[in-house]
Coordinates of C-alpha atoms and ligand atoms in Angstrom, one line a residue:
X1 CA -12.1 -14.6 10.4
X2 CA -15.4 -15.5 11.4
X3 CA -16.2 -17.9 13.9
X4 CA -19.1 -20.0 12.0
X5 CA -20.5 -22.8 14.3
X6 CA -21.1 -26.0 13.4
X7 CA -24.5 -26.0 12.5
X8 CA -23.8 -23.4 9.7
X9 CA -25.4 -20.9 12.0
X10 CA -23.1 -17.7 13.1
X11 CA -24.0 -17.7 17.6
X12 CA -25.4 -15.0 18.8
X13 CA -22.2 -14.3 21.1
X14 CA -20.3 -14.3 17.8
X15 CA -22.8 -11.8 15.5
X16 CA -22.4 -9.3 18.8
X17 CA -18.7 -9.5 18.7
X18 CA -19.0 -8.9 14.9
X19 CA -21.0 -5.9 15.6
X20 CA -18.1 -4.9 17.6
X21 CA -15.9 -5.0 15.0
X22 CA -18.2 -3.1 12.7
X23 CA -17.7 -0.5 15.4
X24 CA -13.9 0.0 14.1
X25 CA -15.2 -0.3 10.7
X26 CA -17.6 3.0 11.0
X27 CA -14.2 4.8 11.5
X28 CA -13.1 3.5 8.0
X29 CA -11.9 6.4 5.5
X30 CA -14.4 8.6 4.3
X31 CA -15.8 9.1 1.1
X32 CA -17.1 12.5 1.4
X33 CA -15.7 14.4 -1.5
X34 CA -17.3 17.8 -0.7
X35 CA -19.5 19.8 1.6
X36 CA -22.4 21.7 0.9
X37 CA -24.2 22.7 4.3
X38 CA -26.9 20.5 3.4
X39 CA -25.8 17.2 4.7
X40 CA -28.2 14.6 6.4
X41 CA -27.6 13.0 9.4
X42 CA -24.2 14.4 11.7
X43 CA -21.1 13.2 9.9
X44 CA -19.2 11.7 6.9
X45 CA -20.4 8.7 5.2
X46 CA -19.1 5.3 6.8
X47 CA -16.8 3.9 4.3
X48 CA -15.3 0.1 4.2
X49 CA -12.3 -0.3 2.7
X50 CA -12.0 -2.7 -0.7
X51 CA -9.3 -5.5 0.5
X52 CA -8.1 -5.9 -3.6
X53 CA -7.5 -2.5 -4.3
X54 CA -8.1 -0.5 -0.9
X55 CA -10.5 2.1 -2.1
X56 CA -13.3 3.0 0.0
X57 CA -16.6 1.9 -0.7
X58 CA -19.7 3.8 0.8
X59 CA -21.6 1.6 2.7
X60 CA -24.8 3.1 0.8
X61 CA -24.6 2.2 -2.7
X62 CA -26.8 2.8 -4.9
X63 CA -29.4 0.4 -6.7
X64 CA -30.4 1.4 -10.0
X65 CA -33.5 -0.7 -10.6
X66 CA -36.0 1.6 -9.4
X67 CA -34.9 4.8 -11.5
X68 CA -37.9 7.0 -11.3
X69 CA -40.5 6.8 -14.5
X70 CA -41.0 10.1 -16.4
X71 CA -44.5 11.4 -17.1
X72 CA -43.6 10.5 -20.9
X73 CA -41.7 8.2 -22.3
X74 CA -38.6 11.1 -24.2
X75 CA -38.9 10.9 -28.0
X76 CA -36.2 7.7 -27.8
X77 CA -38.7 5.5 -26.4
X78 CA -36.8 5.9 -22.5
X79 CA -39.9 5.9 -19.6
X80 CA -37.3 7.1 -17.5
X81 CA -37.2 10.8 -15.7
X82 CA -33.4 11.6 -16.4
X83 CA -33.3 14.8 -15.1
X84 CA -34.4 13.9 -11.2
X85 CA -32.1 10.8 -11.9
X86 CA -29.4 13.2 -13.1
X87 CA -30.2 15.3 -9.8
X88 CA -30.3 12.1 -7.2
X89 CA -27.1 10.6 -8.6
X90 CA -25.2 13.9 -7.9
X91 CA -27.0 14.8 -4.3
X92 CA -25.5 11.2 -3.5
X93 CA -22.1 11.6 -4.8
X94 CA -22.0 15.2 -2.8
X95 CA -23.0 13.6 0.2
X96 CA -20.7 10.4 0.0
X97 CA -21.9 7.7 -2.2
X98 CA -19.5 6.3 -4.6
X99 CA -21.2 3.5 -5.4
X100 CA -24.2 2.4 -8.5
X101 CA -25.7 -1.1 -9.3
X102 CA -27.5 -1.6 -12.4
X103 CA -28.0 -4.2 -14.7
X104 CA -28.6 -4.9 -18.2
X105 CA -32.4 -5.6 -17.7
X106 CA -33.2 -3.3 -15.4
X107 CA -35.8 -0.3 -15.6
X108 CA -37.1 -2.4 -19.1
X109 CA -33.7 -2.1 -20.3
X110 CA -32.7 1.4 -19.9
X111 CA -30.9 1.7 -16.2
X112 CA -27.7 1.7 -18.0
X113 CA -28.1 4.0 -20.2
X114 CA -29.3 6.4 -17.7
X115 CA -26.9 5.6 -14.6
X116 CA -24.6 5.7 -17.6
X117 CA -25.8 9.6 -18.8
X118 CA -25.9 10.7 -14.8
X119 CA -22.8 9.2 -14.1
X120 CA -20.6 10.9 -17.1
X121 CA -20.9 14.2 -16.0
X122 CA -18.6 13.0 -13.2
X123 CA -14.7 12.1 -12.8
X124 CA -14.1 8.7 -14.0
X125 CA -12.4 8.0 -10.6
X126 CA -15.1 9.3 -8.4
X127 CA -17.6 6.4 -8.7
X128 CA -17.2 2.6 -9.0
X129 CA -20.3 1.0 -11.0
X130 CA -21.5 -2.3 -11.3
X131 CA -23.8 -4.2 -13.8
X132 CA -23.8 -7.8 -14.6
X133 CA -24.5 -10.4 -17.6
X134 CA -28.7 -10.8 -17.2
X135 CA -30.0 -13.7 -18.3
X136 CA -31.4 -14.0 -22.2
X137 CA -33.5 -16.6 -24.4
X138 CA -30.1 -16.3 -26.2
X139 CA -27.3 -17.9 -24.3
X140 CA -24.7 -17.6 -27.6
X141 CA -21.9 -16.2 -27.1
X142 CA -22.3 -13.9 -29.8
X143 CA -25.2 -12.9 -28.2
X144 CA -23.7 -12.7 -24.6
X145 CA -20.4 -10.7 -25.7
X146 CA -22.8 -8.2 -27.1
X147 CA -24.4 -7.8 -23.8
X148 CA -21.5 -6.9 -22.4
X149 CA -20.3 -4.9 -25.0
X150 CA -23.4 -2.9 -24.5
X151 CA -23.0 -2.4 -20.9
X152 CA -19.8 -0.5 -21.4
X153 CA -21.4 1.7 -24.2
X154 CA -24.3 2.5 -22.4
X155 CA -22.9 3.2 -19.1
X156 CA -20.2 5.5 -21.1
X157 CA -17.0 3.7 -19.5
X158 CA -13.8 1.7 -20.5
X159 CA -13.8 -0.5 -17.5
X160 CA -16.2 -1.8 -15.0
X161 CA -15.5 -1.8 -11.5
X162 CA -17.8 -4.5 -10.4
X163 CA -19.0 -7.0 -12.9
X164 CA -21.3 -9.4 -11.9
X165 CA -23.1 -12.9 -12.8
X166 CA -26.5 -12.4 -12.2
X167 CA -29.2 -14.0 -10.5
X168 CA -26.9 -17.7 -10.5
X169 CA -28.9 -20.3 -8.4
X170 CA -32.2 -20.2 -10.6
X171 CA -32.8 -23.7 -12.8
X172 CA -30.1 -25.3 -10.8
X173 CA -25.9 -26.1 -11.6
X174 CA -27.8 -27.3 -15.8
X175 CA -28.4 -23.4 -15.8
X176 CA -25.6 -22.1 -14.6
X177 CA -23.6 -24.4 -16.9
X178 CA -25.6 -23.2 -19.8
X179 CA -25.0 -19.4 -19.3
X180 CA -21.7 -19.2 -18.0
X181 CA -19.4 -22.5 -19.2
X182 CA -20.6 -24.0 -22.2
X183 CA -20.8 -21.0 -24.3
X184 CA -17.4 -20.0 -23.0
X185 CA -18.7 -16.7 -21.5
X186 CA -16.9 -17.4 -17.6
X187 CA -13.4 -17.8 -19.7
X188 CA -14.4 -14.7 -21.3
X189 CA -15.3 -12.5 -18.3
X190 CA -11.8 -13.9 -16.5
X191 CA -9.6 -13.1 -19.3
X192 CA -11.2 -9.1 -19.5
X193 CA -10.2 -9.1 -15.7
X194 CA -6.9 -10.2 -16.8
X195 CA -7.4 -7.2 -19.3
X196 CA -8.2 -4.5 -16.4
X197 CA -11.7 -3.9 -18.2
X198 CA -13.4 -5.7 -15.4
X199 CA -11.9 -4.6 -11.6
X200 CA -13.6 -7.1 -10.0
X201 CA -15.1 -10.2 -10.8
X202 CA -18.2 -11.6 -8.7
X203 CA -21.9 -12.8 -8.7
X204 CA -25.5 -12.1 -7.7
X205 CA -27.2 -15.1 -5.8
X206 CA -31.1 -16.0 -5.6
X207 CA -32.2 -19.4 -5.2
X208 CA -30.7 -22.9 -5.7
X209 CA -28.2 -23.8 -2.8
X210 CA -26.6 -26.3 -3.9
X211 CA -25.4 -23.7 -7.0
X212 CA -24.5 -21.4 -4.2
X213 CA -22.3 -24.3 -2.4
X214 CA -20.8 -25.2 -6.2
X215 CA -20.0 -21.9 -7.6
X216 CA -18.3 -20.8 -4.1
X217 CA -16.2 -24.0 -4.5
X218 CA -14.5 -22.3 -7.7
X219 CA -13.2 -19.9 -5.6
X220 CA -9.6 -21.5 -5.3
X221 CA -9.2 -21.4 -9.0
X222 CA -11.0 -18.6 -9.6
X223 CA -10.7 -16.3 -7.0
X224 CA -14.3 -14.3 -6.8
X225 CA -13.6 -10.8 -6.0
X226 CA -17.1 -10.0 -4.3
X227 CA -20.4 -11.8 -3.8
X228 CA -24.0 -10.2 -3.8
X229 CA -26.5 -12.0 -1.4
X230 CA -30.0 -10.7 -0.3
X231 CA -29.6 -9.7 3.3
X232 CA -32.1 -8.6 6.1
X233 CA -32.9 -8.8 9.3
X234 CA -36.2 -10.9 8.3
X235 CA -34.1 -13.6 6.0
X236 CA -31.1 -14.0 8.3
X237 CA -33.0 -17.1 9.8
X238 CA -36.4 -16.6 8.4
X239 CA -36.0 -16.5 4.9
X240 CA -38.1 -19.8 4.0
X241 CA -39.9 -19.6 7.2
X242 CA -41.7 -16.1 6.8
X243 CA -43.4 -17.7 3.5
X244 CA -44.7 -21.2 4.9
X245 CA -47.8 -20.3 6.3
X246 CA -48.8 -19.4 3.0
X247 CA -50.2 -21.9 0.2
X248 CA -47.4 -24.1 -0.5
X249 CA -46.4 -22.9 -4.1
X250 CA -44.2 -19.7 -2.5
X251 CA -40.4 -19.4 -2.9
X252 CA -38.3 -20.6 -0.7
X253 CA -34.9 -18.4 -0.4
X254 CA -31.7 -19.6 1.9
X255 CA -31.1 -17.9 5.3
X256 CA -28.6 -15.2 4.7
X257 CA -27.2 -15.8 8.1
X258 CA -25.8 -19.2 6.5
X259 CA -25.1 -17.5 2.9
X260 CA -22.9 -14.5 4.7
X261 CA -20.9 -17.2 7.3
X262 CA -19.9 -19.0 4.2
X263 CA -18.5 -15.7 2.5
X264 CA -17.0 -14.3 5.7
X265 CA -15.3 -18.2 6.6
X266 CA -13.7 -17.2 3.3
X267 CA -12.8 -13.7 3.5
X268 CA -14.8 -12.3 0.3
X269 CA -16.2 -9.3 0.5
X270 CA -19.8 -9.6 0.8
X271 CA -22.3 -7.0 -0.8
X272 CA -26.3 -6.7 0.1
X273 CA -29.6 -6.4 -1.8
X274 CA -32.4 -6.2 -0.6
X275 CA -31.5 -5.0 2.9
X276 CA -35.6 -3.9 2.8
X277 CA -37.0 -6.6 1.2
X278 CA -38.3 -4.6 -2.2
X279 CA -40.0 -1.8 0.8
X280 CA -41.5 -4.3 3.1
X281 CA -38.9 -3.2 6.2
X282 CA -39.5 0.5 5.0
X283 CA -43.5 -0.1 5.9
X284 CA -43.7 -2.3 8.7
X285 CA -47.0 -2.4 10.6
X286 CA -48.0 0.1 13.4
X287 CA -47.3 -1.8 16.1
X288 CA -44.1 -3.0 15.1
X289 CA -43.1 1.1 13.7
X290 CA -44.5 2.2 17.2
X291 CA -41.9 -0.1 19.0
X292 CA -39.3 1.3 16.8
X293 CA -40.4 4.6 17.3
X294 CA -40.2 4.0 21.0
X295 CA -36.1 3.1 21.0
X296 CA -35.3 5.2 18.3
X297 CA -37.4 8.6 18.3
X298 CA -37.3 10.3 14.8
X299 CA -35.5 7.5 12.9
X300 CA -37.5 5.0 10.1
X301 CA -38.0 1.6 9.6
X302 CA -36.0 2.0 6.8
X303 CA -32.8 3.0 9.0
X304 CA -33.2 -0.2 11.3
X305 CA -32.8 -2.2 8.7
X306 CA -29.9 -0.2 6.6
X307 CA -28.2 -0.7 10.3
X308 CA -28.8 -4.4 10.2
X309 CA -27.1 -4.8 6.9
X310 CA -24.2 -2.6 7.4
X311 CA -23.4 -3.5 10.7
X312 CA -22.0 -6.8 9.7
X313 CA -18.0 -6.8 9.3
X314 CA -17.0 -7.8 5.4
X315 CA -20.2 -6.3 3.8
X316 CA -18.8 -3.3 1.6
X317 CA -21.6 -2.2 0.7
X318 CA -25.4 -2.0 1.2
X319 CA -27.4 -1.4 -2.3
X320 CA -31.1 0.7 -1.7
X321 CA -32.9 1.5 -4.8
X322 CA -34.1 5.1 -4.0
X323 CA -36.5 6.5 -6.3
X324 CA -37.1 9.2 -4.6
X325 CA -35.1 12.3 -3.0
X326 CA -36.6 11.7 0.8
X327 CA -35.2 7.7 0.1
X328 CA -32.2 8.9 -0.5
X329 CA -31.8 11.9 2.4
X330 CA -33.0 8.6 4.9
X331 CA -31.1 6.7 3.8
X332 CA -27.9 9.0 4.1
X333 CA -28.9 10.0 7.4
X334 CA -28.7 6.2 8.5
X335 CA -25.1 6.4 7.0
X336 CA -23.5 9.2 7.7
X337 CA -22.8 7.9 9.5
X338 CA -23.7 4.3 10.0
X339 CA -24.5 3.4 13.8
X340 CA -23.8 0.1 14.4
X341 CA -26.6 -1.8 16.2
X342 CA -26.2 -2.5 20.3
X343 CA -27.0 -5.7 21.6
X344 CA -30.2 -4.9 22.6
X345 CA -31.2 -4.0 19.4
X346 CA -30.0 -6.6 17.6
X347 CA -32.2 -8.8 20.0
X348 CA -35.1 -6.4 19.5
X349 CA -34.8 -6.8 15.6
X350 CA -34.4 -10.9 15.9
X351 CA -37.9 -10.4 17.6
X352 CA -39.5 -8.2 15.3
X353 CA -38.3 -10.8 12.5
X354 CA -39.9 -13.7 14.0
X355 CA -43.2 -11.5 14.6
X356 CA -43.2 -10.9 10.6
X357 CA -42.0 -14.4 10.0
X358 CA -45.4 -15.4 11.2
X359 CA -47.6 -13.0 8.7
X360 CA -48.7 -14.8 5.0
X361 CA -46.5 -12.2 2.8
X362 CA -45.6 -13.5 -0.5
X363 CA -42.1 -12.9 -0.9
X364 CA -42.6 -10.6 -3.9
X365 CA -39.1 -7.8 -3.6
X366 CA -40.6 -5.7 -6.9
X367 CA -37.5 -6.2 -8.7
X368 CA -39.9 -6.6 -11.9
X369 CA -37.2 -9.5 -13.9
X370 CA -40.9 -11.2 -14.2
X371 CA -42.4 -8.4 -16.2
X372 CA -43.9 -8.0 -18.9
X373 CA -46.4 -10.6 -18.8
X374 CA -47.1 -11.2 -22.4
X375 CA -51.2 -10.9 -20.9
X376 CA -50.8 -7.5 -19.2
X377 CA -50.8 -8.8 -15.8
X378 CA -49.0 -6.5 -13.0
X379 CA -47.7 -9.2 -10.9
X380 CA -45.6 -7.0 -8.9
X381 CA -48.0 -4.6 -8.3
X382 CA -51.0 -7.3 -7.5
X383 CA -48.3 -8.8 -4.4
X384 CA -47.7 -5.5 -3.5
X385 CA -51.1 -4.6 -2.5
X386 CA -51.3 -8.0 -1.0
X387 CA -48.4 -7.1 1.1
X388 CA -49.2 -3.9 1.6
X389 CA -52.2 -5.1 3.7
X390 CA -50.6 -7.9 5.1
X391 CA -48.4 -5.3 6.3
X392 CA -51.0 -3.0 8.0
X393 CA -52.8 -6.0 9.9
X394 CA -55.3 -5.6 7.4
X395 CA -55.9 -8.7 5.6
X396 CA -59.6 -9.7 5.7
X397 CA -59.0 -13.4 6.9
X398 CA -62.1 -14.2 8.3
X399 CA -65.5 -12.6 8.4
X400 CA -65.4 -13.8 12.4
X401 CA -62.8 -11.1 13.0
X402 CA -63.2 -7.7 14.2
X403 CA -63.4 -4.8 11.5
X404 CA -63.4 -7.6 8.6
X405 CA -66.1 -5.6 6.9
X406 CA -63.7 -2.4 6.9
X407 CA -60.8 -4.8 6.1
X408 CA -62.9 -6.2 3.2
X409 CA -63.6 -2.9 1.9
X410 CA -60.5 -1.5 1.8
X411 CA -58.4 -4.3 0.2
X412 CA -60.8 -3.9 -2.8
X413 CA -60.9 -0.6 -3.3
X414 CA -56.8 -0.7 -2.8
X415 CA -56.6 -3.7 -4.9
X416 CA -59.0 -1.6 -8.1
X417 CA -57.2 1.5 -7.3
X418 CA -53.3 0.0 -7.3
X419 CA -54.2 -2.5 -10.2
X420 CA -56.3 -1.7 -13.6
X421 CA -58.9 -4.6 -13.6
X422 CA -57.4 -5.9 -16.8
X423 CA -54.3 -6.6 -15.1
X424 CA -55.8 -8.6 -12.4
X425 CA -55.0 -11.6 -11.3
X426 CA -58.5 -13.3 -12.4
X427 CA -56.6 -12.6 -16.5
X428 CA -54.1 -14.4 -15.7
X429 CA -54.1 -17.9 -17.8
X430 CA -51.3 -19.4 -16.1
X431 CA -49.1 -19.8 -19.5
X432 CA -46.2 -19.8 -16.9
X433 CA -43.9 -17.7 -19.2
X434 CA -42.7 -15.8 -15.7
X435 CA -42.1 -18.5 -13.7
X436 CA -38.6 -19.1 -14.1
X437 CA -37.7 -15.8 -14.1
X438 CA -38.4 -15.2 -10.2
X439 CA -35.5 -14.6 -8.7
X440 CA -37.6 -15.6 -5.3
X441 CA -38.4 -18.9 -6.6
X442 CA -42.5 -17.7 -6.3
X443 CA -44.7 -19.7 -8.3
X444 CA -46.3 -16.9 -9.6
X445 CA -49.0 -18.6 -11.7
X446 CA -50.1 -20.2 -8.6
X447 CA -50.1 -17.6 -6.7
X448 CA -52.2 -15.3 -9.1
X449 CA -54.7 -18.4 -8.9
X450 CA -54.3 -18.0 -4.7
X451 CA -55.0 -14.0 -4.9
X452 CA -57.9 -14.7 -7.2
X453 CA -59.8 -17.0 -5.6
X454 CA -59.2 -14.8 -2.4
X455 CA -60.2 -11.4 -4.1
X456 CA -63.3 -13.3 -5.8
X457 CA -64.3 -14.7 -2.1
X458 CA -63.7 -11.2 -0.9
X459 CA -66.0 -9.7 -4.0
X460 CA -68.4 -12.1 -2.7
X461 CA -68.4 -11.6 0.6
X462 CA -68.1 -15.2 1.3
X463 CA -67.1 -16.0 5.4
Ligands
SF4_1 S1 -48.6 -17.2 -15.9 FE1 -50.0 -15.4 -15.7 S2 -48.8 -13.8 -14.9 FE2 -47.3 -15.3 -15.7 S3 -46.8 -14.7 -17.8 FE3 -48.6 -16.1 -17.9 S4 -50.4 -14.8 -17.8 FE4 -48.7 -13.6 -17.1
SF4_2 S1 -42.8 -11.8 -8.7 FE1 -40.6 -12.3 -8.5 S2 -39.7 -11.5 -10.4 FE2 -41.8 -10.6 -10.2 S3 -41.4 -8.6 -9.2 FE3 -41.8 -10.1 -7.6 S4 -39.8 -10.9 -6.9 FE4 -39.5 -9.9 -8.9

């Protein structure tokens, strides 16, 4: 069991000997099921091993939010490209992954329907999927049965492996209350795993702490099967700090150093999103990609951070959403399979995190649960850009720094190019209909105000 120090933080003596033990785990069972000649990176995928049924799980699973869009919506209305889906779902499978993540409101509704098409043309018992009850303006249960009803219809099965709760923490223990207890809908969900049609019974976490502390406190009567936590090597102790230097309004996540001790302290399996926080990890800046460069020749950004997530002892698996075919062949050479990280590189990341920690990102992940705004406004794709140069060192601060003009310049021409003016920030009117929906806690109306004052100063050429 892990040896969680009093302070809630895991010691750094203690995370190396964990990485130890990771070590054993890279020589877990396979999940290979065939080879083709083709295969990235020099081995068989690094499998853990499930502790309720003892199935291996690939330690690259799947996300299914960022399915990639089709040049035309099909004649059913789906934006979604389900052929190169079709063809990513089985390069994975052939090369080890046996495990997808969806979710009733992902892709504008229609992940499930086509992890659920991709994944049919497979053996039942060759994959393990996972989707979750979403939140809705309708919290009946009428309403919420249905959603689950639809989950299995879309995604073609007669059981879920993993289902989930999703997104708990937001508006508090009143909210969870509301979507889960009073409308009878956690009885519900424990009497279909009583039924077999849900394997495993678990929950998605953003947010609220205190609903983290509460809803892990069930787990003597109800005995969670799996957790999912956001886990990177920039939140592990940073995960309110790299927002702060920001205006105040910006979310402010838990430390999933503290969030994994308390899974591990209690032996559930733990299972990570955002191991790349929505990209950011993937595009680090130069300096920071030359470093890595430097210890690691020919491997990504991308595969530090995969390494950091899966090098940690209890996490089954690590979820990427890969929308494209080079996302998926890095992130299968990272697994296959996964390295675990040396001392010194653990240290090097801890370094590189508190370097990042320090730059004004807004902690936007691009999971979209905030779209559509009913006024056309592309929030994610407004704090992208933001990021984006926040991310290349080139934010035009301050007209007093070198190459602000040249910084100036090209954060608007990014900013008209990445965003149709009409879904700037400046048309935003601040109705605050995607506020709650954040699972990062960002105040997003104030923070379209923030990048619209900045972008009109910038537009100005104000010092
Ligand atoms: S606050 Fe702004 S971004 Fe949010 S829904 Fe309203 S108009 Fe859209
Ligand atoms: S603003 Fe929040 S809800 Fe919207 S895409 Fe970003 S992280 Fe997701």
């Amino acid at each position: 069991m892990t040896n969680i120090e009093t302070n809630g933080r895991i010691s750094r003596r203690t995370f190396l000997k964990q990485l130890g033990l990771a070590g054993v785990l890279a020589g877990a069972p396979s999940c290979v099921r065939k080879g083709d000649g083709d295969r990235p990176g020099h081995g068989p995928m690094t499998c853990r091993t499930d502790p309720k049924t003892g199935r291996a799980v690939s330690v690259l699973g799947y996300g299914c939010m960022r399915w990639p869009p089709a040049a035309e919506p099909s004649a059913d209305g789906c934006p979604i490209d389900q052929d190169t889906v079709n063809r990513l779902v089985d390069y994975a499978m052939g090369h080890g992954v046996n495990y997808f993540d969806t979710a009733p409101i992902y892709c504008q509704g229609w992940s499930e329907r086509v992890t659920g098409i991709a994944l049919k043309r497979h053996p039942r018992d060759s994959y393990l999927v996972a989707t979750k009850m979403s939140a809705s303006d309708d919290l009946s249960p009428e309403n919420m049965t249905a959603m689950y009803r639809r989950s299995l219809a879309d995604l073609q099965v007669d059981y879920i492996d993993h289902y989930l709760l999703h997104a708990i923490g937001g508006g508090g223990m009143d909210m969870f209350e509301r979507r889960f207890v009073a409308n009878g809908m956690l009885d519900f969900l424990l009497a279909e795993r009583e039924h077999g049609r849900i394997r495993h019974l678990g929950w998605s976490f953003h947010g609220d702490i205190d609903v983290f502390k509460r809803v892990l406190d069930m787990h003597d009567t109800i005995h969670w099967d799996f957790v999912q936590i956001q886990l990177n090597y920039v939140d592990w102790r940073h995960a309110a700090a790299y927002n702060s230097d920001w205006q105040a309004a910006l979310g402010d996540n838990a430390n999933a150093e503290y969030l994994y001790g308390e899974l591990a302290r209690r032996n559930i399996p733990v299972f990570v999103m955002e191991p790349l926080l929505g990209g950011r990890l993937a595009n680090v800046d130069q300096n920071v990609l030359a470093d890595m460069k430097q210890k690691r020749p020919g491997h990504t950004a991308a595969s530090w951070a995969m390494r950091f997530a899966g090098s940690l002892p209890g996490v089954l698996t690590v979820l990427s959403g890969m929308t494209y075919m080079e996302h998926l062949k890095d992130n299968l050479s990272t697994c296959s399979p996964l390295e675990p990280l040396s001392v010194e590189e653990q240290g090097f990341l801890e370094d590189v995190a508190v370097r990042m920690a320090g730059n004004r990102y807004i902690p936007c992940t691009d999971c979209k649960y905030c779209m559509p705004c009913p006024y056309g406004i592309d929030i994610p794709a407004i704090f992208l850009h933001y990021n984006k140069c926040v991310n290349n060192g080139m934010l035009p601060e301050s007209s007093r720094h070198d190459g602000y003009g040249q910084a100036r310049r090209a954060f608007l021409i990014g900013y008209d190019r990445s965003v149709p003016r009409l879904r700037q920030a400046a048309h935003c009117i601040g109705c605050g209909r995607c506020a709650s929906k954040c699972p990062q806690g960002i105040d997003i109306p104030s923070q379209m105000q923030s990048v619209d004052r900045f972008v009109e100063r910038l537009r100005r050429d104000e010092p």
